[in-house]
Coordinates of C-alpha atoms and ligand atoms in Angstrom, one line a residue:
M12 CA 5.0 6.4 22.3
K13 CA 3.6 4.1 19.3
I14 CA 0.7 4.4 16.3
L15 CA -0.6 0.9 15.3
K16 CA -2.7 0.9 12.1
F17 CA -5.4 -2.3 11.9
G18 CA -6.6 -2.2 8.5
G19 CA -10.4 -3.0 7.0
T20 CA -10.5 -6.2 8.2
S21 CA -9.0 -6.0 11.7
V22 CA -11.9 -3.2 12.1
G23 CA -14.9 -5.5 9.9
S24 CA -17.1 -7.7 12.1
P25 CA -17.5 -6.4 15.8
E26 CA -15.6 -10.4 17.3
R27 CA -12.3 -8.5 15.0
M28 CA -12.5 -4.9 16.6
N29 CA -12.4 -6.8 20.2
Q30 CA -9.4 -8.5 18.9
V31 CA -7.9 -4.9 17.8
A32 CA -8.8 -3.5 21.6
S33 CA -7.7 -6.2 23.5
I34 CA -4.6 -6.2 21.9
I35 CA -4.2 -2.0 21.5
S36 CA -4.6 -2.2 26.1
S37 CA -2.3 -5.4 26.1
D38 CA 0.3 -2.9 27.8
D39 CA 0.9 1.4 29.6
E40 CA 2.8 2.5 26.9
P41 CA 0.7 5.4 25.3
K42 CA -0.8 4.3 21.5
V43 CA -2.3 6.7 18.6
V44 CA -4.2 4.6 16.9
V45 CA -5.1 4.6 13.6
L46 CA -8.5 3.1 11.9
S47 CA -9.3 2.2 8.6
A48 CA -13.1 1.6 6.9
V49 CA -14.1 -2.0 7.5
S50 CA -14.0 -3.7 5.2
G51 CA -15.8 -3.2 1.9
T52 CA -17.6 0.0 3.0
T53 CA -14.7 2.4 0.7
N54 CA -15.7 -0.2 -2.0
S55 CA -19.0 0.6 -1.8
L56 CA -19.1 4.8 -0.6
V57 CA -16.9 4.4 -4.2
Q58 CA -20.0 2.9 -6.0
L59 CA -21.9 5.6 -4.0
G60 CA -20.4 7.9 -5.6
E61 CA -20.4 6.1 -9.7
Y62 CA -24.6 6.0 -9.2
L63 CA -24.6 9.6 -7.8
K64 CA -22.6 11.0 -10.8
S65 CA -24.0 8.8 -13.7
G66 CA -27.9 10.2 -11.5
D67 CA -28.9 6.8 -10.5
K68 CA -30.6 7.6 -7.5
N69 CA -32.4 4.4 -7.4
S70 CA -28.6 2.7 -6.9
A71 CA -27.4 4.7 -4.7
R72 CA -31.1 5.0 -2.4
T73 CA -30.5 1.2 -2.6
L74 CA -27.1 1.1 -1.8
V75 CA -27.8 3.8 1.6
D76 CA -30.7 1.6 1.9
E77 CA -27.7 -1.8 3.0
L78 CA -25.0 -0.1 3.6
K79 CA -27.5 1.6 6.9
A80 CA -28.9 -2.0 7.7
K81 CA -25.2 -4.0 7.6
Y82 CA -24.0 -0.8 10.3
D83 CA -27.2 -1.0 12.1
A84 CA -26.6 -4.7 12.7
F85 CA -22.6 -4.5 13.2
V86 CA -23.7 -2.0 15.9
D87 CA -26.6 -4.1 17.6
E88 CA -23.3 -6.9 17.8
L89 CA -20.5 -4.9 18.6
L90 CA -22.6 -3.4 21.8
Q91 CA -24.6 -4.4 24.6
S92 CA -26.4 -1.7 27.1
D93 CA -29.2 0.3 26.1
E94 CA -27.5 3.2 26.7
L95 CA -24.1 2.1 24.5
K96 CA -26.4 0.9 21.9
A97 CA -28.8 3.8 21.3
K98 CA -25.0 6.3 21.1
G99 CA -24.2 3.7 18.5
K100 CA -27.0 3.7 16.4
S101 CA -27.0 8.3 17.2
I102 CA -23.3 7.8 15.4
I103 CA -24.4 5.6 12.8
D104 CA -28.0 7.6 12.2
E105 CA -25.8 11.2 11.6
H106 CA -23.5 9.3 9.4
F107 CA -26.3 7.8 7.2
T108 CA -27.4 11.7 7.4
L109 CA -24.8 13.0 5.3
L110 CA -24.8 9.7 3.0
S111 CA -29.3 10.3 1.8
S112 CA -29.0 13.7 2.0
A113 CA -26.3 14.2 -0.8
I114 CA -28.5 11.5 -2.9
N115 CA -30.5 14.6 -4.3
L116 CA -27.2 16.9 -4.0
S117 CA -25.9 17.7 -7.4
F118 CA -22.2 15.7 -7.9
N119 CA -18.8 16.9 -7.9
E120 CA -15.5 15.3 -6.8
G121 CA -15.6 16.2 -3.6
L122 CA -18.7 15.6 -2.1
S123 CA -17.8 11.7 -3.4
K124 CA -14.3 12.3 -1.7
E125 CA -16.6 13.4 1.5
L126 CA -18.7 10.4 1.1
L127 CA -15.6 8.0 0.8
A128 CA -14.9 10.1 4.3
Q129 CA -17.4 8.7 5.6
G130 CA -16.7 5.7 5.9
E131 CA -13.2 6.5 8.7
L132 CA -15.1 8.4 11.0
I133 CA -18.1 5.8 11.4
S134 CA -15.8 3.0 12.2
T135 CA -13.3 5.2 14.1
K136 CA -16.5 6.1 16.4
L137 CA -17.8 3.0 17.1
F138 CA -14.4 1.5 18.1
V139 CA -14.5 4.5 20.5
E140 CA -17.2 3.4 21.9
L141 CA -16.5 -0.1 22.1
L142 CA -13.3 1.1 24.7
N143 CA -15.7 2.6 26.6
Q144 CA -17.7 -0.6 27.1
K145 CA -14.6 -2.2 27.8
G146 CA -13.7 0.3 30.6
L147 CA -10.8 1.5 28.7
S148 CA -10.6 5.1 27.7
G149 CA -10.0 6.1 24.3
Q150 CA -10.0 9.8 22.9
W151 CA -11.1 10.0 19.2
L152 CA -9.1 12.6 17.3
N153 CA -10.6 14.0 14.3
A154 CA -7.9 13.4 11.0
L155 CA -9.6 16.0 9.2
D156 CA -7.7 18.5 11.7
F157 CA -4.5 17.3 11.1
M158 CA -4.1 15.9 7.9
R159 CA -2.9 17.7 4.6
I160 CA -1.8 17.3 1.6
N161 CA -0.2 20.7 -0.4
E162 CA -1.2 21.3 -4.5
D163 CA 0.8 18.9 -5.4
D164 CA -0.9 16.3 -3.3
E165 CA 1.9 16.3 -1.1
P166 CA 1.2 16.1 2.6
D167 CA 2.7 18.3 4.8
I168 CA 4.3 16.9 8.0
P169 CA 5.1 19.6 9.1
H170 CA 1.1 20.4 9.3
I171 CA 0.8 17.2 10.9
A172 CA 3.1 18.1 13.7
Q173 CA 1.4 21.8 14.5
N174 CA -1.8 20.6 14.4
F175 CA -1.8 17.0 16.4
P176 CA -4.1 17.5 19.0
I177 CA -2.3 15.9 21.4
K178 CA 1.1 17.1 22.7
D179 CA 2.2 15.6 25.9
F180 CA 2.3 11.5 26.0
T181 CA 3.0 11.1 28.9
I182 CA -0.1 9.7 30.5
P183 CA 0.0 5.8 31.3
G184 CA -2.5 3.1 28.8
G185 CA -3.6 6.7 27.0
L186 CA -5.0 5.7 23.8
Y187 CA -5.3 8.2 21.3
I188 CA -8.4 7.0 18.3
T189 CA -8.0 8.7 14.2
Q190 CA -8.6 7.9 11.2
G191 CA -6.3 6.2 7.9
F192 CA -6.7 7.8 4.5
I193 CA -8.9 11.1 5.3
C194 CA -7.6 13.9 5.6
K195 CA -8.3 17.9 3.8
N196 CA -5.6 19.2 1.0
E197 CA -4.9 22.9 0.7
K198 CA -7.8 24.4 0.3
G199 CA -9.5 23.1 2.8
E200 CA -11.7 20.6 1.1
V201 CA -11.9 17.0 2.4
D202 CA -9.5 14.8 0.5
N203 CA -7.7 11.5 0.7
L204 CA -3.9 10.1 0.9
K205 CA -6.2 7.7 -2.4
R206 CA -6.5 3.2 -2.0
G207 CA -5.2 1.8 0.7
G208 CA -3.9 5.0 2.3
S209 CA -4.0 3.6 6.2
D210 CA -0.6 2.7 6.3
Y211 CA 0.6 6.0 4.7
S212 CA -1.4 8.2 7.1
A213 CA 0.3 5.4 10.3
S214 CA 3.2 6.8 8.7
L215 CA 3.4 10.5 8.2
I216 CA 1.5 11.0 11.8
G217 CA 5.0 8.0 12.9
A218 CA 6.8 11.0 11.7
A219 CA 5.0 14.0 12.1
L220 CA 5.1 12.6 15.9
E221 CA 8.9 10.5 16.2
A222 CA 6.8 8.4 16.3
S223 CA 9.3 5.3 18.5
E224 CA 7.1 2.4 16.5
V225 CA 4.9 2.2 13.6
Q226 CA 2.2 -0.5 13.8
I227 CA 0.9 -2.8 10.4
W228 CA -1.5 -4.7 11.7
T229 CA -3.3 -7.4 9.2
D230 CA -3.6 -10.6 8.6
I231 CA -0.6 -12.4 7.7
D232 CA 2.6 -12.2 10.4
G233 CA 4.7 -9.7 8.4
M234 CA 7.0 -9.8 5.0
H235 CA 7.3 -13.6 3.6
N236 CA 9.9 -15.0 1.1
N237 CA 7.7 -15.6 -1.7
D238 CA 4.0 -15.3 -2.6
P239 CA 2.4 -18.1 -0.4
R240 CA -0.3 -18.0 -3.3
V241 CA 2.6 -19.2 -5.5
V242 CA 4.6 -21.7 -3.4
K243 CA 3.7 -24.7 -0.8
K244 CA 5.8 -23.3 2.3
T245 CA 6.8 -19.1 2.3
V246 CA 8.6 -18.4 6.0
S247 CA 8.5 -14.4 7.4
I248 CA 11.5 -12.0 7.4
S249 CA 12.8 -11.5 10.5
E250 CA 14.5 -7.5 9.5
L251 CA 14.3 -5.8 6.4
S252 CA 15.7 -2.5 5.7
F253 CA 13.8 0.3 4.6
N254 CA 15.2 -0.2 1.1
E255 CA 14.4 -3.3 0.6
A256 CA 10.5 -3.3 1.7
A257 CA 10.2 -0.4 -0.4
E258 CA 11.4 -2.3 -3.3
L259 CA 8.9 -5.1 -2.2
A260 CA 6.2 -3.3 -1.9
Y261 CA 6.7 -2.3 -5.7
F262 CA 6.9 -5.4 -6.7
G263 CA 3.1 -6.0 -5.2
A264 CA 4.0 -7.9 -2.3
K265 CA 1.0 -5.7 -0.6
I266 CA 1.2 -6.4 2.7
L267 CA 2.3 -2.0 3.0
H268 CA 1.6 0.5 0.7
P269 CA 4.7 1.7 -1.0
A270 CA 4.6 5.7 0.5
S271 CA 4.8 4.8 4.1
I272 CA 8.3 3.7 3.6
L273 CA 9.2 7.1 2.9
P274 CA 9.0 9.4 5.1
A275 CA 8.8 6.5 7.5
Q276 CA 12.4 6.6 6.3
K277 CA 13.7 9.9 5.9
Y278 CA 12.7 10.1 9.8
D279 CA 13.8 7.1 10.9
V280 CA 11.3 5.7 12.6
P281 CA 11.2 1.6 12.4
V282 CA 7.9 -0.2 11.1
R283 CA 7.2 -3.4 12.1
L284 CA 4.5 -4.8 10.6
L285 CA 2.3 -8.1 12.2
N286 CA -0.8 -10.1 12.5
T287 CA -4.0 -9.3 14.2
M288 CA -4.9 -12.8 14.5
Q289 CA -1.6 -14.0 15.9
P290 CA -0.4 -11.1 18.3
E291 CA 2.1 -13.0 19.6
A292 CA 4.0 -13.9 16.1
R293 CA 7.4 -12.0 15.8
G294 CA 6.2 -10.5 12.4
T295 CA 8.5 -8.2 10.4
I296 CA 10.6 -5.2 11.3
I297 CA 11.7 -2.3 9.1
T298 CA 14.8 -0.2 9.9
S299 CA 17.2 1.9 8.6
K300 CA 19.8 -0.9 9.3
E301 CA 21.3 -2.4 6.3
Q302 CA 23.6 -5.4 6.2
D303 CA 24.3 -7.4 3.7
T304 CA 22.6 -10.8 3.8
G305 CA 22.0 -11.5 0.2
I306 CA 18.9 -12.8 -1.3
K307 CA 16.3 -12.4 1.8
A308 CA 13.6 -12.8 -0.5
V309 CA 11.4 -12.8 -3.9
A310 CA 8.0 -11.3 -5.0
A311 CA 7.0 -11.7 -8.8
K312 CA 5.0 -8.5 -10.9
D313 CA 2.5 -9.7 -13.5
G314 CA 1.3 -7.6 -16.0
I315 CA 4.4 -6.0 -17.8
T316 CA 4.4 -5.4 -21.2
A317 CA 8.4 -4.9 -23.0
I318 CA 9.6 -3.5 -25.7
K319 CA 12.5 -2.9 -27.5
I320 CA 13.6 -0.6 -29.5
K321 CA 17.0 -1.8 -32.7
S322 CA 18.5 0.9 -34.3
T323 CA 22.3 0.8 -35.8
R324 CA 21.2 5.4 -35.1
M325 CA 22.5 4.4 -31.3
L326 CA 25.9 3.6 -32.3
L327 CA 28.3 5.8 -30.8
A328 CA 25.3 8.5 -30.8
Y329 CA 24.7 10.4 -27.7
G330 CA 20.7 12.0 -26.5
F331 CA 19.2 8.9 -28.2
L332 CA 17.8 8.0 -25.1
R333 CA 16.3 10.6 -24.1
K334 CA 14.2 11.1 -27.2
I335 CA 13.0 7.8 -26.3
F336 CA 12.2 8.9 -22.8
E337 CA 10.7 11.6 -24.2
V338 CA 6.9 9.2 -25.5
F339 CA 7.0 7.3 -22.3
E340 CA 6.6 11.0 -20.0
K341 CA 4.4 12.1 -23.4
Y342 CA 1.6 9.2 -22.8
K343 CA 2.7 9.1 -19.1
T344 CA 3.5 6.0 -18.7
P345 CA 6.3 4.6 -15.8
V346 CA 9.3 3.2 -17.3
D347 CA 9.9 -0.2 -15.0
M348 CA 13.4 -1.9 -16.3
I349 CA 15.8 -0.5 -19.3
T350 CA 18.7 -2.8 -20.4
T351 CA 20.9 -1.5 -23.2
S352 CA 23.2 -2.7 -25.9
E353 CA 25.2 -0.8 -28.8
V354 CA 22.1 -1.2 -30.6
A355 CA 19.1 -1.4 -29.1
V356 CA 16.8 -0.7 -25.9
S357 CA 14.9 -3.5 -24.3
L358 CA 12.2 -1.2 -21.5
T359 CA 9.1 -2.3 -19.9
I360 CA 6.1 -0.9 -19.0
D361 CA 3.3 -2.1 -16.2
D362 CA 0.8 -0.2 -18.1
D363 CA 0.0 -0.4 -21.6
T364 CA -3.1 2.5 -22.3
N365 CA -1.4 4.1 -24.8
L366 CA 0.7 0.8 -25.6
S367 CA -0.4 1.6 -29.4
K368 CA 0.2 5.5 -29.3
I369 CA 3.8 4.6 -27.8
K370 CA 4.5 1.7 -30.5
E371 CA 3.3 4.6 -33.2
E372 CA 5.6 7.3 -32.0
L373 CA 8.6 5.3 -31.1
E374 CA 9.2 3.7 -34.9
P375 CA 10.6 6.1 -36.7
F376 CA 13.3 5.1 -34.5
G377 CA 13.4 1.7 -35.4
T378 CA 12.4 -1.5 -35.4
I379 CA 10.1 -1.5 -31.9
E380 CA 8.9 -5.6 -31.1
I381 CA 6.9 -5.9 -28.5
D382 CA 6.2 -8.8 -26.1
T383 CA 3.2 -8.8 -23.6
N384 CA 1.9 -11.2 -20.2
Q385 CA 5.9 -10.6 -19.1
S386 CA 6.6 -10.9 -15.7
I387 CA 9.4 -9.3 -13.6
I388 CA 10.8 -12.1 -10.6
C389 CA 12.2 -9.4 -8.3
L390 CA 14.7 -10.6 -5.5
V391 CA 15.6 -8.1 -3.1
G392 CA 18.1 -7.6 -0.2
D393 CA 21.5 -6.4 0.6
F394 CA 23.6 -7.1 -2.0
V395 CA 27.0 -5.0 -2.2
S396 CA 28.7 -5.3 -5.4
D397 CA 31.8 -7.3 -4.2
R398 CA 29.5 -10.9 -2.7
P399 CA 30.2 -12.9 -5.0
G400 CA 27.2 -15.9 -6.1
I401 CA 25.2 -13.9 -6.3
V402 CA 23.7 -13.7 -10.4
K403 CA 24.8 -16.9 -10.4
Q404 CA 22.8 -18.6 -7.5
V405 CA 19.8 -16.6 -9.2
F406 CA 20.8 -18.1 -12.3
D407 CA 22.0 -21.7 -11.4
S408 CA 18.2 -21.7 -9.8
L409 CA 16.6 -21.0 -13.2
T410 CA 18.3 -22.6 -15.9
E411 CA 15.2 -23.8 -17.7
I412 CA 13.4 -20.9 -17.9
P413 CA 14.4 -18.5 -21.0
V414 CA 15.3 -14.8 -19.1
R415 CA 14.1 -12.2 -21.2
M416 CA 16.0 -9.6 -19.4
I417 CA 18.1 -9.2 -16.1
S418 CA 18.4 -5.8 -14.5
Y419 CA 21.3 -5.9 -11.9
G420 CA 23.0 -3.4 -9.8
G421 CA 20.1 -0.3 -10.3
S422 CA 20.2 -0.1 -6.8
R423 CA 22.7 -2.8 -4.1
H424 CA 19.4 -5.0 -3.2
N425 CA 17.6 -6.1 -5.7
I426 CA 17.8 -7.8 -8.9
S427 CA 15.4 -8.5 -12.0
V428 CA 14.7 -10.8 -14.7
L429 CA 12.1 -11.1 -17.2
I430 CA 10.4 -13.7 -18.1
N431 CA 7.3 -15.1 -19.9
S432 CA 4.4 -14.8 -17.2
Q433 CA 4.3 -19.2 -18.8
Y434 CA 7.1 -19.6 -16.5
K435 CA 6.0 -17.1 -13.9
V436 CA 5.0 -20.2 -11.0
N437 CA 7.8 -22.1 -12.2
A438 CA 10.7 -19.8 -11.5
L439 CA 9.5 -17.8 -7.9
Q440 CA 9.4 -22.2 -7.4
C441 CA 12.5 -23.3 -8.6
L442 CA 13.6 -19.6 -6.5
N443 CA 12.1 -21.3 -3.5
R444 CA 13.6 -24.4 -3.5
D445 CA 17.7 -23.1 -4.5
V446 CA 18.0 -20.0 -2.8
F447 CA 15.7 -20.3 0.7
Q448 CA 15.5 -24.4 0.3
L449 CA 12.1 -24.5 1.8
E450 CA 10.2 -26.8 -0.6
E451 CA 11.0 -29.4 -4.0
V452 CA 9.9 -28.7 -7.1
Ligands
LIG509 N1 -10.3 2.2 3.3 C1 -9.4 3.1 2.9 C2 -9.6 1.8 1.2 O1 -10.2 1.1 1.3 C3 -8.5 2.9 3.6 C4 -7.3 1.8 3.6 O2 -8.7 1.3 4.8 O3 -6.3 1.6 3.9 O4 -9.0 1.8 1.0
MG510 MG1 -4.9 -1.9 3.8

């Protein structure tokens, strides 16, 4: 049994939904299919919540009416017979009655989460009707019956395993359709796994059910070696380890939600990234297998701020770093890179909301220098420490670019280099040429 997850664009139009239906029915293996809301819907529902919070009932009404008109047209195109059209319309009516009635309720966070849940409930119900139309039968499963997060917002995998309604996956061609993103919290209220959380749902269900594989279907044929928006030529990476994928997911490779790697890794369920528009393409398979393969991919993260604390008090002292980190902890600001010398500490943050307060509190420790507009260039792969030449390969490629910080050895999977963002494009191009032999600069 496999888990297949399709994102918002993959179910974003009747035509795309049809493609999904043919992908999932191409063989007899039983499948749990996890769907996002139709693209744009969750954004609209977030907006609806904001209108309701601010008491702007007119805008809320207009938004609900416009969204309903969109879904009515969607159903018209998706479903052909009068009978199925009527069924589709009644699904839309049911959920929009709920959305409309929310306009007159007093707002609270719980209500807004309930509104957000409608997107996935609608897309999955319509999809089951589409399967009916194609003579396939799909069983609709309500994720609110088995997906749960605990009081720390952590998903409860044993609860999912226990409450998943299907125990027996031996029926050939069995299709079980459920929602990504939505869940209940420990109080039994409707909640969610945060924006983009459908990938996470798929991996949690895969872990709970010990699936043979979790497939994440998007618009690109797997994880690429470089950023296609910046360099002319990229190639899809055929194999990654969970550790490599975790590094890449954090550093802006947007196709997989970073949290989704953990459950799959813990329960050792392979994750395959595939392209809905090109189902035959190989994509990327992520497994626990580690191979000493050198650099596989480069990714960049912009909007980084570097902070340097220079102090002679650090000389031969201990406990200095703890005091510095307490400042970042106080302002709930994660620190990404860190390097130290005998008289200075340099570190980076990507959330500078509290930068001026942080600076003020660091001042008693020494001289503070701040550089904004930095980018982390991160090289990911498997570098066992006795493999010579990896760092040389990177520096040889970046000879023309001033490097502000470098971090190597934090894991065997990552070399991070901090540069001013103005050099990012050039850096990614140079690395594409020298490390991957993919293009001339
Ligand atoms: N529909 C949700 C969102 O747009 C979850 C997802 O698509 O992953 O964030
Ligand atoms: Mg997504």
